[in-house]
mmCIF file of C-alpha atoms in Angstrom:
data_model
loop_
_atom_site.group_PDB
_atom_site.id
_atom_site.type_symbol
_atom_site.label_atom_id
_atom_site.label_comp_id
_atom_site.label_asym_id
_atom_site.label_seq_id
_atom_site.Cartn_x
_atom_site.Cartn_y
_atom_site.Cartn_z
ATOM 1 C CA MET S 1 -21.646 30.299 10.352
ATOM 2 C CA ASN S 2 -19.055 32.641 11.778
ATOM 3 C CA ALA S 3 -15.386 33.424 11.313
ATOM 4 C CA PHE S 4 -14.177 30.610 13.618
ATOM 5 C CA ALA S 5 -16.153 27.959 11.784
ATOM 6 C CA ILE S 6 -15.027 29.171 8.375
ATOM 7 C CA THR S 7 -11.354 29.332 9.395
ATOM 8 C CA GLY S 8 -11.586 25.855 10.872
ATOM 9 C CA GLU S 9 -13.191 24.423 7.768
ATOM 10 C CA ILE S 10 -10.534 25.957 5.532
ATOM 11 C CA LEU S 11 -7.760 24.571 7.761
ATOM 12 C CA VAL S 12 -9.303 21.091 7.680
ATOM 13 C CA LEU S 13 -9.541 21.300 3.886
ATOM 14 C CA ILE S 14 -5.894 22.303 3.615
ATOM 15 C CA GLY S 15 -4.947 19.491 5.990
ATOM 16 C CA THR S 16 -6.785 16.830 4.008
ATOM 17 C CA PHE S 17 -5.197 18.158 0.802
ATOM 18 C CA PHE S 18 -1.764 17.627 2.333
ATOM 19 C CA TYR S 19 -2.823 14.127 3.466
ATOM 20 C CA MET S 20 -3.658 13.374 -0.161
ATOM 21 C CA LEU S 21 -0.292 14.728 -1.321
ATOM 22 C CA SER S 22 1.422 12.551 1.269
ATOM 23 C CA ALA S 23 -0.342 9.416 0.021
ATOM 24 C CA LEU S 24 0.485 10.414 -3.546
ATOM 25 C CA GLY S 25 4.140 10.796 -2.587
ATOM 26 C CA LEU S 26 4.171 7.244 -1.244
ATOM 27 C CA ILE S 27 3.148 5.921 -4.664
ATOM 28 C CA ARG S 28 5.126 8.324 -6.782
ATOM 29 C CA MET S 29 8.583 8.377 -5.220
ATOM 30 C CA PRO S 30 11.318 5.910 -6.279
ATOM 31 C CA ASP S 31 12.992 4.766 -3.040
ATOM 32 C CA VAL S 32 12.457 4.523 0.711
ATOM 33 C CA TYR S 33 14.214 7.766 1.561
ATOM 34 C CA ASN S 34 12.303 9.861 -0.935
ATOM 35 C CA ARG S 35 9.050 8.271 0.169
ATOM 36 C CA MET S 36 9.748 9.013 3.814
ATOM 37 C CA GLN S 37 10.682 12.547 2.871
ATOM 38 C CA THR S 38 7.419 13.268 1.089
ATOM 39 C CA SER S 39 5.078 11.305 3.308
ATOM 40 C CA THR S 40 6.251 12.352 6.772
ATOM 41 C CA LYS S 41 6.541 16.039 6.054
ATOM 42 C CA SER S 42 3.205 16.470 4.384
ATOM 43 C CA ALA S 43 1.419 14.077 6.749
ATOM 44 C CA THR S 44 2.667 16.063 9.746
ATOM 45 C CA LEU S 45 1.573 19.320 8.216
ATOM 46 C CA GLY S 46 -1.757 17.798 7.180
ATOM 47 C CA SER S 47 -2.415 16.484 10.669
ATOM 48 C CA LEU S 48 -1.579 19.857 12.183
ATOM 49 C CA GLY S 49 -4.006 21.537 9.802
ATOM 50 C CA VAL S 50 -6.792 19.054 10.474
ATOM 51 C CA MET S 51 -6.371 19.080 14.245
ATOM 52 C CA ILE S 52 -5.983 22.795 14.787
ATOM 53 C CA GLY S 53 -8.778 23.263 12.257
ATOM 54 C CA VAL S 54 -11.125 21.007 14.192
ATOM 55 C CA GLY S 55 -10.314 22.908 17.389
ATOM 56 C CA ILE S 56 -11.044 26.280 15.826
ATOM 57 C CA TRP S 57 -14.129 24.901 14.084
ATOM 58 C CA ALA S 58 -15.461 23.716 17.448
ATOM 59 C CA LEU S 59 -14.973 27.234 18.846
ATOM 60 C CA GLY S 60 -17.425 28.525 16.277
ATOM 61 C CA THR S 61 -20.213 26.012 16.877
ATOM 62 C CA ASP S 62 -22.803 26.197 19.607
ATOM 63 C CA PHE S 63 -21.925 22.827 21.167
ATOM 64 C CA GLY S 64 -18.156 23.336 21.093
ATOM 65 C CA SER S 65 -16.039 24.933 23.768
ATOM 66 C CA VAL S 66 -12.452 25.963 24.481
ATOM 67 C CA ALA S 67 -11.801 22.470 25.856
ATOM 68 C CA TRP S 68 -11.855 21.123 22.300
ATOM 69 C CA PHE S 69 -9.279 23.612 21.129
ATOM 70 C CA THR S 70 -7.031 22.903 24.108
ATOM 71 C CA LYS S 71 -7.141 19.180 23.497
ATOM 72 C CA THR S 72 -6.436 19.465 19.783
ATOM 73 C CA LEU S 73 -3.582 21.862 20.502
ATOM 74 C CA VAL S 74 -1.987 19.409 22.931
ATOM 75 C CA ILE S 75 -2.331 16.536 20.451
ATOM 76 C CA ALA S 76 -0.947 18.706 17.653
ATOM 77 C CA ILE S 77 2.120 19.703 19.669
ATOM 78 C CA PHE S 78 2.705 16.093 20.671
ATOM 79 C CA LEU S 79 2.503 14.979 17.046
ATOM 80 C CA LEU S 80 4.711 17.823 15.898
ATOM 81 C CA LEU S 81 7.407 16.698 18.337
ATOM 82 C CA THR S 82 7.168 12.932 17.816
ATOM 83 C CA ASN S 83 6.584 12.537 14.082
ATOM 84 C CA PRO S 84 10.012 13.815 12.955
ATOM 85 C CA ILE S 85 11.751 11.668 15.570
ATOM 86 C CA SER S 86 9.982 8.527 14.394
ATOM 87 C CA ALA S 87 10.752 9.361 10.763
ATOM 88 C CA HIS S 88 14.384 9.921 11.683
ATOM 89 C CA ALA S 89 14.590 6.583 13.507
ATOM 90 C CA LEU S 90 12.934 4.745 10.604
ATOM 91 C CA ILE S 91 15.245 6.226 7.982
ATOM 92 C CA ARG S 92 18.344 5.624 10.074
ATOM 93 C CA ALA S 93 17.343 2.003 10.658
ATOM 94 C CA ALA S 94 16.669 1.585 6.937
ATOM 95 C CA TYR S 95 20.079 2.973 6.011
ATOM 96 C CA ARG S 96 21.913 0.882 8.574
ATOM 97 C CA ASN S 97 20.190 -2.243 7.278
ATOM 98 C CA GLY S 98 21.704 -1.534 3.876
ATOM 99 C CA ILE S 99 18.673 -0.447 1.910
ATOM 100 C CA PRO S 100 20.174 1.178 -1.199
ATOM 101 C CA LEU S 101 19.614 4.736 -2.350
ATOM 102 C CA TRP S 102 17.823 5.433 -5.576
ATOM 103 C CA GLU S 103 20.119 4.780 -8.553
ATOM 104 C CA GLY S 104 19.807 8.401 -9.568
ATOM 105 C CA SER S 105 21.357 9.755 -6.372
ATOM 106 C CA VAL S 106 24.818 11.201 -6.821
ATOM 107 C CA VAL S 107 26.348 11.710 -3.407
ATOM 108 C CA ASP S 108 26.355 9.657 -0.188
ATOM 109 C CA ARG S 109 28.308 11.532 2.434
ATOM 110 C CA TYR S 110 27.042 9.387 5.282
ATOM 111 C CA ARG S 111 28.622 6.263 3.803
ATOM 112 C CA GLU S 112 31.922 8.123 3.289
ATOM 113 C CA HIS S 113 31.742 9.308 6.879
ATOM 114 C CA MET S 114 31.087 5.832 8.222
ATOM 115 C CA GLU S 115 33.892 4.304 6.149
ATOM 116 C CA ALA S 116 36.292 6.984 7.321
ATOM 117 C CA LYS S 117 35.314 6.280 10.887
ATOM 118 C CA LYS S 118 35.824 2.540 10.374
ATOM 119 C CA GLU S 119 39.331 3.074 8.997
ATOM 120 C CA GLU S 120 40.203 5.283 11.926
ATOM 121 C CA GLY S 121 39.018 2.570 14.245
ATOM 122 C CA ASP S 122 41.191 -0.026 12.491
ATOM 123 C CA GLU S 123 44.306 2.095 12.767
ATOM 124 C CA GLU S 124 44.020 2.524 16.469
ATOM 125 C CA MET B 1 -0.912 -25.981 -2.210
ATOM 126 C CA MET B 2 -3.507 -28.613 -1.345
ATOM 127 C CA LYS B 3 -3.121 -27.772 2.330
ATOM 128 C CA ARG B 4 -3.668 -24.087 1.663
ATOM 129 C CA LEU B 5 -6.783 -24.710 -0.446
ATOM 130 C CA LEU B 6 -8.217 -26.938 2.274
ATOM 131 C CA ALA B 7 -7.541 -24.284 4.912
ATOM 132 C CA ILE B 8 -9.190 -21.556 2.811
ATOM 133 C CA GLY B 9 -12.213 -23.801 2.207
ATOM 134 C CA LEU B 10 -12.531 -24.607 5.902
ATOM 135 C CA ILE B 11 -12.294 -20.936 6.876
ATOM 136 C CA LEU B 12 -14.943 -20.020 4.287
ATOM 137 C CA VAL B 13 -17.299 -22.689 5.665
ATOM 138 C CA ILE B 14 -16.753 -21.458 9.241
ATOM 139 C CA GLY B 15 -17.232 -17.849 8.140
ATOM 140 C CA TYR B 16 -20.478 -18.692 6.344
ATOM 141 C CA TRP B 17 -21.690 -20.559 9.396
ATOM 142 C CA LEU B 18 -20.922 -17.614 11.716
ATOM 143 C CA ALA B 19 -22.508 -15.123 9.309
ATOM 144 C CA ASN B 20 -25.625 -17.287 9.185
ATOM 145 C CA GLY B 21 -25.773 -17.261 12.951
ATOM 146 C CA LEU B 22 -25.354 -13.473 13.075
ATOM 147 C CA ALA B 23 -28.037 -12.962 10.423
ATOM 148 C CA GLY B 24 -30.654 -13.792 13.030
ATOM 149 C CA VAL B 25 -29.556 -10.885 15.257
ATOM 150 C CA PRO B 26 -31.378 -7.664 14.406
ATOM 151 C CA PHE B 27 -29.236 -4.519 14.457
ATOM 152 C CA GLY B 28 -30.292 -1.056 15.515
ATOM 153 C CA GLU B 29 -32.960 -2.264 17.909
ATOM 154 C CA ASP B 30 -33.197 -1.797 21.620
ATOM 155 C CA ARG B 31 -32.146 -5.141 23.023
ATOM 156 C CA MET B 32 -30.876 -4.017 26.423
ATOM 157 C CA LEU B 33 -32.003 -6.039 29.407
ATOM 158 C CA VAL B 34 -29.300 -5.534 32.013
ATOM 159 C CA GLY B 35 -27.757 -2.630 30.099
ATOM 160 C CA GLN B 36 -30.735 -0.361 30.688
ATOM 161 C CA TYR B 37 -30.435 -0.944 34.426
ATOM 162 C CA TYR B 38 -26.768 0.046 34.329
ATOM 163 C CA LEU B 39 -27.484 3.208 32.335
ATOM 164 C CA ASP B 40 -30.330 4.248 34.611
ATOM 165 C CA ASN B 41 -28.624 3.617 37.931
ATOM 166 C CA VAL B 42 -24.931 4.109 37.333
ATOM 167 C CA LYS B 43 -24.735 7.695 38.603
ATOM 168 C CA GLN B 44 -26.457 7.383 41.951
ATOM 169 C CA GLN B 45 -25.183 3.876 42.662
ATOM 170 C CA THR B 46 -21.501 4.347 41.843
ATOM 171 C CA GLY B 47 -20.953 8.083 41.425
ATOM 172 C CA ALA B 48 -19.147 7.567 38.106
ATOM 173 C CA ILE B 49 -19.911 9.197 34.760
ATOM 174 C CA ASN B 50 -18.117 6.533 32.755
ATOM 175 C CA ALA B 51 -20.534 3.606 32.745
ATOM 176 C CA VAL B 52 -17.947 1.180 31.390
ATOM 177 C CA THR B 53 -15.505 1.638 34.252
ATOM 178 C CA ALA B 54 -18.390 1.565 36.718
ATOM 179 C CA VAL B 55 -19.469 -1.817 35.342
ATOM 180 C CA VAL B 56 -15.925 -3.118 35.156
ATOM 181 C CA VAL B 57 -14.822 -2.059 38.635
ATOM 182 C CA ASN B 58 -18.027 -1.855 40.561
ATOM 183 C CA TYR B 59 -20.810 -4.087 39.253
ATOM 184 C CA ARG B 60 -18.482 -6.786 37.962
ATOM 185 C CA GLY B 61 -15.352 -6.234 40.006
ATOM 186 C CA PHE B 62 -14.544 -9.930 40.094
ATOM 187 C CA ASP B 63 -13.765 -9.934 36.370
ATOM 188 C CA THR B 64 -11.249 -7.121 36.791
ATOM 189 C CA LEU B 65 -9.615 -8.900 39.687
ATOM 190 C CA GLY B 66 -9.363 -11.960 37.436
ATOM 191 C CA GLU B 67 -7.840 -9.895 34.632
ATOM 192 C CA VAL B 68 -5.257 -8.434 36.970
ATOM 193 C CA THR B 69 -4.461 -11.968 38.084
ATOM 194 C CA VAL B 70 -4.077 -13.084 34.450
ATOM 195 C CA LEU B 71 -1.610 -10.262 33.803
ATOM 196 C CA PHE B 72 0.296 -11.100 36.936
ATOM 197 C CA ILE B 73 0.508 -14.759 35.910
ATOM 198 C CA ALA B 74 1.657 -13.734 32.426
ATOM 199 C CA SER B 75 4.389 -11.565 33.916
ATOM 200 C CA THR B 76 5.477 -14.285 36.325
ATOM 201 C CA GLY B 77 5.336 -16.871 33.548
ATOM 202 C CA VAL B 78 7.564 -14.838 31.262
ATOM 203 C CA GLY B 79 9.928 -14.323 34.145
ATOM 204 C CA ALA B 80 9.987 -18.045 34.899
ATOM 205 C CA LEU B 81 10.431 -19.089 31.259
ATOM 206 C CA LEU B 82 13.271 -16.672 30.608
ATOM 207 C CA TRP B 83 14.937 -17.174 33.926
ATOM 208 C CA ARG B 84 18.709 -17.264 33.865
ATOM 209 C CA ARG B 85 21.224 -16.516 36.498
ATOM 210 C CA LYS B 86 22.878 -13.652 34.644
ATOM 211 C CA LYS B 87 21.163 -11.584 32.014
ATOM 212 C CA GLU B 88 22.343 -8.504 30.231
ATOM 213 C CA ARG B 89 21.289 -6.188 27.484
ATOM 214 C CA THR B 90 23.010 -7.200 24.261
ATOM 215 C CA ALA B 91 22.052 -4.212 22.125
ATOM 216 C CA GLU B 92 25.014 -2.841 20.226
ATOM 217 C CA VAL B 93 23.975 0.402 18.594
ATOM 218 C CA GLU B 94 22.990 3.305 20.774
ATOM 219 C CA GLY B 95 20.090 5.314 19.412
ATOM 220 C CA SER B 96 21.066 8.462 17.557
ATOM 221 C CA VAL B 97 21.282 11.786 19.353
ATOM 222 C CA VAL B 98 17.917 12.846 18.003
ATOM 223 C CA LEU B 99 16.291 9.698 19.344
ATOM 224 C CA THR B 100 17.901 9.788 22.785
ATOM 225 C CA THR B 101 17.212 13.494 23.289
ATOM 226 C CA GLY B 102 13.651 13.085 22.074
ATOM 227 C CA THR B 103 13.104 10.149 24.406
ATOM 228 C CA LYS B 104 14.530 12.039 27.358
ATOM 229 C CA LEU B 105 12.129 14.889 26.677
ATOM 230 C CA LEU B 106 9.089 12.735 25.958
ATOM 231 C CA VAL B 107 9.204 10.109 28.693
ATOM 232 C CA PRO B 108 7.962 12.382 31.509
ATOM 233 C CA PHE B 109 5.073 13.525 29.328
ATOM 234 C CA VAL B 110 4.126 9.963 28.426
ATOM 235 C CA ILE B 111 4.144 8.969 32.095
ATOM 236 C CA LEU B 112 2.104 12.062 32.942
ATOM 237 C CA PHE B 113 -0.454 11.206 30.288
ATOM 238 C CA GLY B 114 -0.666 7.590 31.451
ATOM 239 C CA SER B 115 -1.307 8.797 35.001
ATOM 240 C CA TYR B 116 -3.949 11.181 33.658
ATOM 241 C CA ILE B 117 -5.712 8.272 31.958
ATOM 242 C CA PHE B 118 -5.915 6.075 35.040
ATOM 243 C CA ILE B 119 -6.700 8.855 37.501
ATOM 244 C CA HIS B 120 -9.654 10.004 35.379
ATOM 245 C CA GLY B 121 -11.003 6.499 34.762
ATOM 246 C CA HIS B 122 -14.421 7.349 36.197
ATOM 247 C CA LEU B 123 -14.826 10.506 34.077
ATOM 248 C CA THR B 124 -13.206 9.934 30.684
ATOM 249 C CA PRO B 125 -12.673 6.884 28.480
ATOM 250 C CA GLY B 126 -9.788 4.746 29.621
ATOM 251 C CA GLY B 127 -8.968 3.453 33.038
ATOM 252 C CA GLY B 128 -6.264 1.444 34.697
ATOM 253 C CA PHE B 129 -5.324 -0.862 31.854
ATOM 254 C CA PRO B 130 -4.790 1.731 29.082
ATOM 255 C CA GLY B 131 -3.068 4.056 31.541
ATOM 256 C CA GLY B 132 -0.757 1.316 32.721
ATOM 257 C CA ALA B 133 0.025 0.294 29.148
ATOM 258 C CA THR B 134 0.892 3.922 28.333
ATOM 259 C CA ILE B 135 3.289 4.059 31.262
ATOM 260 C CA ALA B 136 4.885 0.804 30.125
ATOM 261 C CA THR B 137 5.316 2.409 26.688
ATOM 262 C CA ALA B 138 7.457 5.095 28.296
ATOM 263 C CA PHE B 139 9.778 2.437 29.700
ATOM 264 C CA LEU B 140 9.791 0.628 26.345
ATOM 265 C CA LEU B 141 10.928 3.907 24.779
ATOM 266 C CA LEU B 142 13.780 4.116 27.270
ATOM 267 C CA TYR B 143 14.787 0.528 26.533
ATOM 268 C CA MET B 144 14.724 1.167 22.789
ATOM 269 C CA ALA B 145 16.695 4.397 22.834
ATOM 270 C CA PHE B 146 19.423 3.541 25.329
ATOM 271 C CA THR B 147 21.606 0.444 25.255
ATOM 272 C CA ALA B 148 22.339 0.464 28.947
ATOM 273 C CA TYR B 149 18.955 1.339 30.410
ATOM 274 C CA GLU B 150 17.404 -0.930 33.003
ATOM 275 C CA ILE B 151 14.341 -0.439 35.146
ATOM 276 C CA PRO B 152 14.975 -0.250 38.878
ATOM 277 C CA HIS B 153 14.074 -3.867 39.610
ATOM 278 C CA LYS B 154 13.767 -3.893 43.358
ATOM 279 C CA GLY B 155 11.402 -0.960 43.500
ATOM 280 C CA PHE B 156 9.388 -2.069 40.494
ATOM 281 C CA GLU B 157 8.650 -5.613 41.571
ATOM 282 C CA LYS B 158 7.754 -4.564 45.086
ATOM 283 C CA THR B 159 5.440 -1.811 43.816
ATOM 284 C CA GLU B 160 3.715 -4.345 41.603
ATOM 285 C CA GLY B 161 3.060 -6.716 44.464
ATOM 286 C CA VAL B 162 1.950 -3.960 46.820
ATOM 287 C CA ALA B 163 -0.495 -2.563 44.231
ATOM 288 C CA GLY B 164 -2.030 -5.983 43.631
ATOM 289 C CA MET B 165 -2.343 -6.633 47.338
ATOM 290 C CA SER B 166 -3.907 -3.231 47.912
ATOM 291 C CA TYR B 167 -6.626 -4.059 45.367
ATOM 292 C CA VAL B 168 -7.567 -7.180 47.317
ATOM 293 C CA LEU B 169 -7.293 -5.166 50.534
ATOM 294 C CA VAL B 170 -9.774 -2.558 49.247
ATOM 295 C CA GLY B 171 -12.127 -5.418 48.416
ATOM 296 C CA LEU B 172 -11.671 -6.920 51.863
ATOM 297 C CA ILE B 173 -12.457 -3.600 53.559
ATOM 298 C CA GLY B 174 -15.683 -3.651 51.544
ATOM 299 C CA LEU B 175 -16.322 -7.156 52.833
ATOM 300 C CA ALA B 176 -15.873 -5.949 56.409
ATOM 301 C CA ILE B 177 -18.106 -2.879 56.014
ATOM 302 C CA GLY B 178 -20.767 -3.860 53.495
ATOM 303 C CA GLY B 179 -20.944 -7.594 53.786
ATOM 304 C CA TYR B 180 -19.620 -8.670 50.395
ATOM 305 C CA PHE B 181 -16.302 -8.665 48.600
ATOM 306 C CA LEU B 182 -15.508 -5.505 46.556
ATOM 307 C CA PHE B 183 -18.371 -3.562 48.148
ATOM 308 C CA ASP B 184 -17.927 0.099 47.204
ATOM 309 C CA TRP B 185 -17.467 1.361 50.759
ATOM 310 C CA ILE B 186 -16.260 4.857 49.801
ATOM 311 C CA TRP B 187 -19.333 5.787 47.757
ATOM 312 C CA GLN B 188 -22.021 3.715 49.417
ATOM 313 C CA THR B 189 -21.290 4.782 52.972
ATOM 314 C CA TRP B 190 -19.753 8.248 52.684
ATOM 315 C CA LYS B 191 -20.868 9.677 49.297
ATOM 316 C CA ILE B 192 -17.710 11.751 48.906
ATOM 317 C CA GLY B 193 -17.744 14.353 46.162
ATOM 318 C CA THR B 194 -20.293 15.354 43.546
ATOM 319 C CA VAL B 195 -20.914 13.252 40.467
ATOM 320 C CA GLY B 196 -18.857 14.456 37.501
ATOM 321 C CA GLU B 197 -15.955 15.910 39.435
ATOM 322 C CA LEU B 198 -12.551 14.379 40.074
ATOM 323 C CA LEU B 199 -13.345 13.663 43.704
ATOM 324 C CA SER B 200 -16.193 11.255 43.081
ATOM 325 C CA GLY B 201 -16.801 7.783 41.800
ATOM 326 C CA GLY B 202 -16.303 5.989 45.093
ATOM 327 C CA PHE B 203 -13.413 3.564 44.986
ATOM 328 C CA ILE B 204 -13.125 3.507 41.167
ATOM 329 C CA PRO B 205 -10.269 6.069 41.030
ATOM 330 C CA VAL B 206 -8.511 4.364 43.933
ATOM 331 C CA ILE B 207 -8.707 0.936 42.337
ATOM 332 C CA TYR B 208 -7.780 2.289 38.931
ATOM 333 C CA MET B 209 -4.723 4.005 40.340
ATOM 334 C CA LEU B 210 -3.634 0.702 41.843
ATOM 335 C CA ILE B 211 -4.372 -1.180 38.607
ATOM 336 C CA GLY B 212 -2.566 1.467 36.542
ATOM 337 C CA ILE B 213 0.567 1.231 38.674
ATOM 338 C CA LYS B 214 0.371 -2.543 38.657
ATOM 339 C CA VAL B 215 -0.125 -2.893 34.896
ATOM 340 C CA GLY B 216 2.558 -0.308 34.158
ATOM 341 C CA THR B 217 5.200 -1.994 36.289
ATOM 342 C CA GLU B 218 4.131 -5.451 35.116
ATOM 343 C CA LEU B 219 4.380 -4.742 31.389
ATOM 344 C CA SER B 220 7.699 -2.953 31.945
ATOM 345 C CA GLY B 221 8.911 -6.078 33.706
ATOM 346 C CA ILE B 222 7.808 -8.265 30.778
ATOM 347 C CA ILE B 223 9.648 -5.960 28.358
ATOM 348 C CA ASP B 224 12.708 -6.120 30.579
ATOM 349 C CA ASN B 225 12.625 -9.916 30.646
ATOM 350 C CA MET B 226 12.163 -10.301 26.923
ATOM 351 C CA ILE B 227 14.750 -7.759 25.816
ATOM 352 C CA LYS B 228 17.652 -9.290 27.737
ATOM 353 C CA GLU B 229 19.730 -12.247 26.780
ATOM 354 C CA GLY B 230 21.588 -14.722 28.900
ATOM 355 C CA VAL B 231 25.297 -14.258 29.341
ATOM 356 C CA SER B 232 27.573 -17.205 29.920
ATOM 357 C CA GLU B 233 29.835 -16.603 32.859
#
């Protein structure tokens, strides 16, 4: 048991906690957009915690090596870059397919923007 | 309703029958007959660490050649079924700026990773088929993000054919040197490299590079065929 192993274990714990929050958000939230908001953010953070944690944990064990940390770092960076893009594409596709906002939402600037653009297009 | 109940009943009977058959197989026991031979001899006979790719390419190379042929026929079949004189992309909405920029940044890395998978087939899990599929994913990304993207057809289809022919050619060289088709002439006659390093594994990396290129171009071609629609002139 050394500092690396303890840090890694704590990071993995934090990561799994955020995974749980992300799953909870999927059940708790009222509409697609809120669900995506809660689940993608916390799942990304949770994955980062778990992966970096595993890498650091492996540094502290006798069978682990730096190769583990390098690999987890690469995977973590890849996930950090791709997860927001996929969430963005999903939400945009959902909105463009006419999935309504939650009835409690008050402002929808994107719709106003699109309608304004449409009118401009008609005038031309 | 009646139909559904009958189907569920039939599936339950088949499932029970299969489970009964499997109940006779003991788990967690050493039941290897040929497998033990592979595990004992794979390093000095093929020079590969990854026993699966050694079996797939070396001991049972005919199966892999058959699989490559199946993929080729699938690609040709899709091309023949969807053949039209003039085909164009009919997508209307360009991906958002985030998506296009992200794709532009990611595609080289995806292709790099796919190449990594098939070059290291004899050392790490993977091989030509997963590597090729990863490369095809990069082209799928390009197709999804851009409305006007098209793979360079002439180069792609020729590369595919050349890669497939080179696989057979490597096998034929083995036939000339060792006396049977797909004889591992690089490892068996020259013993290049030490086991466990990149430069080892006989002709496994060579063949997997060819298969990776072939599968990558082939699946991209299938995507290209399926994503386009015919245009009336």
